[in-house]
CSV table of C-alpha atoms and ligand atoms in Angstrom, one decimal:
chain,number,residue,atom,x,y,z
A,29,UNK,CA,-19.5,-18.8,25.3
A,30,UNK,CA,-16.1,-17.8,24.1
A,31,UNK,CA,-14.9,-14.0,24.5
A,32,UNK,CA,-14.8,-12.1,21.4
A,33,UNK,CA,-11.8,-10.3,20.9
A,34,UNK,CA,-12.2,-7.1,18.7
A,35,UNK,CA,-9.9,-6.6,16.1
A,36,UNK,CA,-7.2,-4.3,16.1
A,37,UNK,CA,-8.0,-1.2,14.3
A,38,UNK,CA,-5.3,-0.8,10.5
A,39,UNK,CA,-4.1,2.7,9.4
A,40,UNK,CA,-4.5,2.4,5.6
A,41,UNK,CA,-1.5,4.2,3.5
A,42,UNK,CA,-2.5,5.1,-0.2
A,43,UNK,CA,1.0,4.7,-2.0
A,44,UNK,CA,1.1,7.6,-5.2
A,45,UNK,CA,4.7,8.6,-4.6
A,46,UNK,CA,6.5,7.2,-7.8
A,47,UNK,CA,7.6,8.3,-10.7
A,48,UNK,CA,5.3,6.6,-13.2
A,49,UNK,CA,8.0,6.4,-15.8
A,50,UNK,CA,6.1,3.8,-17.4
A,51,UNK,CA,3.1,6.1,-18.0
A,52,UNK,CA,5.1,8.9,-19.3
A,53,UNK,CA,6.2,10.2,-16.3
A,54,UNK,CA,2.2,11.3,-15.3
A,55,UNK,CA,1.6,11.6,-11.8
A,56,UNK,CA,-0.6,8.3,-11.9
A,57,UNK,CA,-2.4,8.7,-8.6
A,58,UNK,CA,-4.3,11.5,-10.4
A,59,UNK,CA,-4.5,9.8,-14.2
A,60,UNK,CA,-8.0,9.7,-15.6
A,61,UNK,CA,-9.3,5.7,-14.6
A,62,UNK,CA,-13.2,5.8,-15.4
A,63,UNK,CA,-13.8,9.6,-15.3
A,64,UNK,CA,-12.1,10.6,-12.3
A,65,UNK,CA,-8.9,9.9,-10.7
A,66,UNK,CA,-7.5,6.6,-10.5
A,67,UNK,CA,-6.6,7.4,-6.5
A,68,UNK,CA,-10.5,7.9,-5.7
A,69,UNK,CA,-11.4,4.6,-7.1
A,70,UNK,CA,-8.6,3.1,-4.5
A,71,UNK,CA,-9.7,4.9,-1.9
A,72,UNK,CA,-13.3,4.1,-2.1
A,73,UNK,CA,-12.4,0.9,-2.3
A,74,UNK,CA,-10.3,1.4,0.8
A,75,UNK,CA,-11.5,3.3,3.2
A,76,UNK,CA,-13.9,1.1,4.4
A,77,UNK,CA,-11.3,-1.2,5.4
A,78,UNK,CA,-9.2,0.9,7.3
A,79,UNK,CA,-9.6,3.2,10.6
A,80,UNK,CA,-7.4,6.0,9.0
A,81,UNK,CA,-6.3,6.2,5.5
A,82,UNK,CA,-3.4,8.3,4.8
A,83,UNK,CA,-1.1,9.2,1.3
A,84,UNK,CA,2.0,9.1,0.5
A,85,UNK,CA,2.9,11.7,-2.4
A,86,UNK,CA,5.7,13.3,-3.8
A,87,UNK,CA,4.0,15.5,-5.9
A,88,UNK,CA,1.2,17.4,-6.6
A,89,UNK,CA,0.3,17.4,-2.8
A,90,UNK,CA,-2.5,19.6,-3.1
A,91,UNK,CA,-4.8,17.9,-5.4
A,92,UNK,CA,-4.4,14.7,-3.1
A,93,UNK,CA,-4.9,17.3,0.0
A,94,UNK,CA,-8.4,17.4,-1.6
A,95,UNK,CA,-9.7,13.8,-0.7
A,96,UNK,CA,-9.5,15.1,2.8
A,97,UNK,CA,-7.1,12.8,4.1
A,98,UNK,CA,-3.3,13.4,5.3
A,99,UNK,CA,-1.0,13.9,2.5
A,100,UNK,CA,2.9,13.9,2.6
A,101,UNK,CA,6.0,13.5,1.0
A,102,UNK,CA,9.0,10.8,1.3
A,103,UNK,CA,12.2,12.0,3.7
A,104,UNK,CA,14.6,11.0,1.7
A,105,UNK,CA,16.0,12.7,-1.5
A,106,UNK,CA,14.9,11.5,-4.7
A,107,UNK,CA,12.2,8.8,-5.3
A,108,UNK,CA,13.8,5.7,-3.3
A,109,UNK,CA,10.6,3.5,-3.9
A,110,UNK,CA,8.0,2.6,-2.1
A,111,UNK,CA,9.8,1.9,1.0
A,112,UNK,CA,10.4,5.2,1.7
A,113,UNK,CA,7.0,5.9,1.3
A,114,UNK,CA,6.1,3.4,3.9
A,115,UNK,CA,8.8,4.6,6.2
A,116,UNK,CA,7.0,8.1,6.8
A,117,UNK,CA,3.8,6.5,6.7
A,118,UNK,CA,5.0,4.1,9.6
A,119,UNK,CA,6.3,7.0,11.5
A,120,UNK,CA,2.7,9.9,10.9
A,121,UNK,CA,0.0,6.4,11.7
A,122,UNK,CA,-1.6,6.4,14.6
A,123,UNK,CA,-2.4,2.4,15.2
A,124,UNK,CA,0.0,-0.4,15.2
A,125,UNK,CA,-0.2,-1.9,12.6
A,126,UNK,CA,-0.4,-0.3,9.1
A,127,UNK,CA,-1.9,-1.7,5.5
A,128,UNK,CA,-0.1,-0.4,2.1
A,129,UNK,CA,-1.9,-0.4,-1.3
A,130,UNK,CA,-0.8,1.0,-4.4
A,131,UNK,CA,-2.6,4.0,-6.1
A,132,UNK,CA,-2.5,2.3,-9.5
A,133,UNK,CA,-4.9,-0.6,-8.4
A,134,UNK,CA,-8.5,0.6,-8.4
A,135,UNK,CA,-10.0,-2.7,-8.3
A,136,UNK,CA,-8.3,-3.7,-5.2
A,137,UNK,CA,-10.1,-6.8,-3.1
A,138,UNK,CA,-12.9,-5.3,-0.4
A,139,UNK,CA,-11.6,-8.0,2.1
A,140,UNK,CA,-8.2,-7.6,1.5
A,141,UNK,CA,-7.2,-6.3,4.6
A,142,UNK,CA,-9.4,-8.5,6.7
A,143,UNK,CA,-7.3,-11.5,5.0
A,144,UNK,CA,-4.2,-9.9,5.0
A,145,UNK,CA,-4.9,-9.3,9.1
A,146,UNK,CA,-6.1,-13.0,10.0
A,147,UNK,CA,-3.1,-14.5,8.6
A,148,UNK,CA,-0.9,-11.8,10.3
A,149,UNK,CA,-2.7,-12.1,14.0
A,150,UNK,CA,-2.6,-15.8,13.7
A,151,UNK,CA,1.1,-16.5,12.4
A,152,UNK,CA,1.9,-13.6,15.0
A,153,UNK,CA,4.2,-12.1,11.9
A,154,UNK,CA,5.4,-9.1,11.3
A,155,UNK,CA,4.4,-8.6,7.7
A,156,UNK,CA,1.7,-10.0,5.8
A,157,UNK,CA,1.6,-9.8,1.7
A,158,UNK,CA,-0.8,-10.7,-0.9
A,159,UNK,CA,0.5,-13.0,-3.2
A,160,UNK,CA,-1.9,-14.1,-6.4
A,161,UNK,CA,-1.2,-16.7,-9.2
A,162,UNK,CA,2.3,-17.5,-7.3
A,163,UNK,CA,3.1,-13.9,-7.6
A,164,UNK,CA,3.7,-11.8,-4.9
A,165,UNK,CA,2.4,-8.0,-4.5
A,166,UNK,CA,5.0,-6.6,-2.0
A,167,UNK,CA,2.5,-2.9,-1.9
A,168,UNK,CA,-0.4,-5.0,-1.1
A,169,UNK,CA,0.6,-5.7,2.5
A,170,UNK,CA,0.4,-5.3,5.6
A,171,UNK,CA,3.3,-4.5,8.6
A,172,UNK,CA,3.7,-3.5,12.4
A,173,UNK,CA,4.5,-0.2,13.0
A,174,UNK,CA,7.1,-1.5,15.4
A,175,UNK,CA,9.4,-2.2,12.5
A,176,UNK,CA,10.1,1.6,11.7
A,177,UNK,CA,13.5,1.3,13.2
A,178,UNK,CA,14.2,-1.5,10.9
A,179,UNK,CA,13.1,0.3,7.7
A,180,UNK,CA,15.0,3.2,8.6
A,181,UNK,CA,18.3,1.5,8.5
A,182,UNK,CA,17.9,-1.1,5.5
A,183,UNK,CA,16.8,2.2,4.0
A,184,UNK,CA,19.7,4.0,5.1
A,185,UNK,CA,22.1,1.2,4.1
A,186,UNK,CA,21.1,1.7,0.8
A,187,UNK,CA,18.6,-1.0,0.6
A,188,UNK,CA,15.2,-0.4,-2.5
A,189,UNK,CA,13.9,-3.5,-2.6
A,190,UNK,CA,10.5,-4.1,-1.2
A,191,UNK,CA,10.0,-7.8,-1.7
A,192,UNK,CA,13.9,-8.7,-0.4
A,193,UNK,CA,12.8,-6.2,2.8
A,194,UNK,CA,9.9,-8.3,3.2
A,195,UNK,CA,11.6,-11.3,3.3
A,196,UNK,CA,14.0,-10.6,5.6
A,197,UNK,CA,11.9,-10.3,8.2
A,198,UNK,CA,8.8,-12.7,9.9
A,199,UNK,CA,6.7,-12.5,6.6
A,200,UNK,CA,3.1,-14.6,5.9
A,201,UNK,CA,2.0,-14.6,2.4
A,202,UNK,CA,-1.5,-14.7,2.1
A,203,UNK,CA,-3.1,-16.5,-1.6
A,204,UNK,CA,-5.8,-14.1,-3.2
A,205,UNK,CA,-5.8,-16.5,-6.2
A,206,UNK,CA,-9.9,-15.8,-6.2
A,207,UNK,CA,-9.3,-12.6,-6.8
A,208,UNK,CA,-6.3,-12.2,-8.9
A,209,UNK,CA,-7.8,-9.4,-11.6
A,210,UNK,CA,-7.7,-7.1,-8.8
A,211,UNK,CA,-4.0,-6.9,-8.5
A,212,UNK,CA,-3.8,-5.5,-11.6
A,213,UNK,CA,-1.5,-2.4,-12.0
A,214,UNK,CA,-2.5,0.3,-14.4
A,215,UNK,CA,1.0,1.1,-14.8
A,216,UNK,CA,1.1,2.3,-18.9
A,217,UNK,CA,-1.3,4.2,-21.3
A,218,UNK,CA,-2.2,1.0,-22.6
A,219,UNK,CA,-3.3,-1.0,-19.4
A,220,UNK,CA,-5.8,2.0,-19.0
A,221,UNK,CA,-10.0,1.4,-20.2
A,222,UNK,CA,-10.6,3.4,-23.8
A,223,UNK,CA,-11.8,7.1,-22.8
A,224,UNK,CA,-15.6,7.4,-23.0
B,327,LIG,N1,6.0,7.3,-1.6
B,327,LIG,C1,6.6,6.7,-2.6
B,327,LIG,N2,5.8,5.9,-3.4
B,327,LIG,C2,6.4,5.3,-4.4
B,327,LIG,C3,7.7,5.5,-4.8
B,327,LIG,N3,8.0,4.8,-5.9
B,327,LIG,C4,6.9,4.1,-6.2
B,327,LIG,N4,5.9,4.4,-5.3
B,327,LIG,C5,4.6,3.9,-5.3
B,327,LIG,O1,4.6,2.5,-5.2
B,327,LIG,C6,3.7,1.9,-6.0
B,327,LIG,C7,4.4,0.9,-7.0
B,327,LIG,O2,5.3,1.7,-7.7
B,327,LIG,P1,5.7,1.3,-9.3
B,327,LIG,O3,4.4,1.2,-10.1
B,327,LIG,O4,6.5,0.1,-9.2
B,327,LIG,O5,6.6,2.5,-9.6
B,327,LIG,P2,6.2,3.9,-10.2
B,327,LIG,O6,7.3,4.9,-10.0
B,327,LIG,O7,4.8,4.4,-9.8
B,327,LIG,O8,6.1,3.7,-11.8
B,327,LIG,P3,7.3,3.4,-12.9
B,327,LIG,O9,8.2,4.6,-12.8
B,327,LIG,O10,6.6,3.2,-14.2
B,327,LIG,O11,8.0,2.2,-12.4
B,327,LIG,C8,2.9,3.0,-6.8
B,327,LIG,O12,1.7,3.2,-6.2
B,327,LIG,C9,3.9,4.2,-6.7
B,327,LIG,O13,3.2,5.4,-6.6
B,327,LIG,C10,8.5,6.5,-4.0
B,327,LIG,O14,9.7,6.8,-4.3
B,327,LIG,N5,7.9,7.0,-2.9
């Protein structure tokens, strides 16, 4: 009989530190989506994916403090992206390898990081993304801690840009074609279900 070996355990980091210029400037984390904040739908969707779940927040820290989960803002003046977010969230998680979703998805895929993990494990990368319709998702993803050092500087150099960061280094894309509705962002007023 073949050994079974278990799978690493993921540290899941809720992303809900932007701006959210494109819904008004709202904090969108905490936008109405179905009667309750969009952010519980992601992490109910989450959690059981994950052996830690963690969010990354630049406001309003209090109200995410009440999901019961760490909460914490980026190091680095101003809102530089996502990145940054993922740069404290790399250095606060507590297993090796760490799983990013953004807060404005609350129909995210239940196996998504159980994909996103095979692909990783077997191509032995350092980052795996979701990629659906021949689109990539750069925040759906899923890294090593190890490459901390590596944010830091392209960070520090001035670089934003998740996807180019991503493709710099040993990166699998993973297809979630099947499942393509649940990539989609609630980024505007008017990507958001009627009230009621
Ligand atoms: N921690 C952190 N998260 C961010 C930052 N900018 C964006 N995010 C998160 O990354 C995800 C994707 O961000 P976008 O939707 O592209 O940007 P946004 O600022 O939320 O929205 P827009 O201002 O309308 O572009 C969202 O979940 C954001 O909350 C940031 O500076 N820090």
């Amino acid at each position: 009989m073949d050994a079974i070996t278990p799978l690493p355990p993921v540290s899941g980091l809720v992303l809900a530190g932007g701006r959210g210029l494109r819904m008004g400037g709202a904090d969108k984390g905490l936008v109405d989506f179905r009667g309750r904040p969009m952010v519980a739908s992601v992490l109910e969707r989450f959690a059981p994916q994950v052996a830690e779940l963690m969010i990354s927040a630049n406001r309003n820290l209090d109200a995410y403090a009440r999901f019961g989960h760490p909460v914490f803002a980026d190091d680095m003046a101003d809102f530089a992206g996502p990145l940054a977010g993922l740069k404290a969230g790399l250095a606060r998680a507590r297993h090796e390898l760490v799983a990013t979703v953004p807060c404005d998805a609350p129909l995210l895929p239940p196996d998504l990081v159980a994909r996103l993990l095979a692909a990783l494990l077997r191509e032995d990368a350092e980052i795996a993304v979701a990629t659906a319709g021949g689109r990539s998702h750069p925040v759906f993803c899923l890294c090593r801690r190890a490459l901390l050092p590596a944010l830091a500087d392209y960070l520090a150099a001035g670089g934003r840009k998740v996807d180019a960061w991503q493709r710099s280094r040993r990166r699998v894309e993973v297809a979630f074609d099947d499942a393509a509705e649940a990539f989609a962002n609630l980024n505007s007023p008017a990507d958001l279900p009627p009230a009621g």
